[in-house]
Structure formats: C-alpha cells, structure tokens
Amino acid sequence: INIYSSASHVPTKTYKTNEKLTQLRAENMKYDLINHFENDKKYKGKVTVVIVSAIVDGPEYSDDGKNKKKYVPYQFVALKTE
C-alpha cells in the first residue's frame, strides 16, 4: 500500500509547519495500516506499507483560510495499491 499525503499552504499553529502536518498524516496512516494488517492472521507479514510522498501543495495562502473550495483539495491522505 502506497501512501500519499498533502497539506495546503494555509498556516498551521497546531503542527508548527505544514511539512510537519503532512508528514504526521502520512505516518499516522502508515501506523494504522500496519497495526491493522499485522493484527489479522490472514494478512500478517503479507502487506507492505510505504510513504511515497508527503508534500505541501496548492495555491499560496492569501489570508483567506475560510475559502475551503480553494484549499481543501490539498488536504488529504490517499492510498494506492500495487
């Protein structure tokens, strides 16, 4: 399972930087997936989880953080299988 994580350029006080936020999103997803599959005898040792990217993306912040249509598309964690 490949993990792709993103954060927008909207400033974050909670995580200090958007780079930290996107990395944390990816790492949390990886931890949850590994925990899930390693606790299931059917899948234990059979699933590999890799963080492929954790990026900050989207339009530059223009002091309009409430404009969800502009920034929400860049706030995600996506999974792809091979």
Coordinates of C-alpha atoms in Angstrom, one line a residue:
I1 CA 0.0 0.0 0.0
N2 CA 1.5 3.3 -1.0
I3 CA 0.6 6.4 1.0
Y4 CA 0.4 9.9 -0.5
S5 CA -0.1 12.8 1.9
S6 CA -0.7 16.5 1.3
A7 CA -1.3 19.7 3.3
S8 CA -2.2 23.1 1.8
H9 CA -0.3 26.3 2.4
V10 CA -2.8 27.6 5.0
P11 CA -0.7 28.3 8.1
T12 CA -1.0 25.8 11.0
K13 CA -0.4 26.7 14.6
T14 CA -1.0 23.2 16.0
Y15 CA 1.7 21.5 13.9
K16 CA 4.1 24.5 13.6
T17 CA 4.7 23.8 9.8
N18 CA 2.7 22.3 7.0
E19 CA 5.6 20.0 6.3
K20 CA 5.3 18.5 9.8
L21 CA 1.5 18.2 9.3
T22 CA 1.7 16.3 6.0
Q23 CA 4.4 14.0 7.4
L24 CA 2.3 13.3 10.5
R25 CA -0.7 12.5 8.4
A26 CA 1.3 10.0 6.4
E27 CA 3.0 8.4 9.4
N28 CA -0.3 8.1 11.3
M29 CA -1.9 6.3 8.3
K30 CA 1.1 4.0 7.9
Y31 CA 0.9 3.1 11.6
D32 CA -2.8 2.4 11.5
L33 CA -2.5 0.3 8.4
I34 CA 0.4 -1.7 9.7
N35 CA -1.3 -2.2 13.0
H36 CA -4.5 -3.4 11.2
F37 CA -2.8 -5.9 8.9
E38 CA -0.3 -7.2 11.5
N39 CA -3.2 -8.0 13.9
D40 CA -5.0 -10.1 11.3
K41 CA -3.6 -13.6 10.9
K42 CA -4.8 -13.7 7.3
Y43 CA -2.6 -10.7 6.3
K44 CA 0.2 -10.7 8.9
G45 CA 3.6 -10.3 7.1
K46 CA 1.9 -10.1 3.6
V47 CA 1.2 -6.3 3.3
T48 CA 3.9 -3.7 2.9
V49 CA 3.1 -0.1 3.6
V50 CA 5.2 2.7 2.2
I51 CA 5.0 6.5 2.4
V52 CA 5.6 7.6 -1.2
S53 CA 5.1 11.4 -0.7
A54 CA 4.2 13.9 2.0
I55 CA 4.0 17.3 0.3
V56 CA 2.7 20.8 0.8
D57 CA 0.8 21.8 -2.3
G58 CA -1.8 24.1 -3.7
P59 CA -2.2 27.8 -4.1
E60 CA -0.2 30.2 -1.9
Y61 CA -2.1 31.4 1.1
S62 CA -3.8 34.7 0.7
D63 CA -5.1 35.4 4.2
D64 CA -8.4 33.6 3.1
G65 CA -8.2 30.4 5.1
K66 CA -12.0 30.2 5.2
N67 CA -12.1 29.6 1.5
K68 CA -12.5 25.9 1.7
K69 CA -13.0 25.4 -2.0
K70 CA -9.6 26.8 -2.6
Y71 CA -7.6 24.8 0.0
V72 CA -9.5 21.6 0.9
P73 CA -8.4 19.7 -2.3
Y74 CA -4.8 19.8 -1.0
Q75 CA -5.6 18.4 2.5
F76 CA -5.6 14.6 2.1
V77 CA -4.1 11.2 2.6
A78 CA -4.5 8.9 -0.4
L79 CA -3.8 5.2 -0.6
K80 CA -2.9 3.2 -3.7
T81 CA -2.3 -0.5 -4.1
E82 CA 0.0 -2.3 -6.5

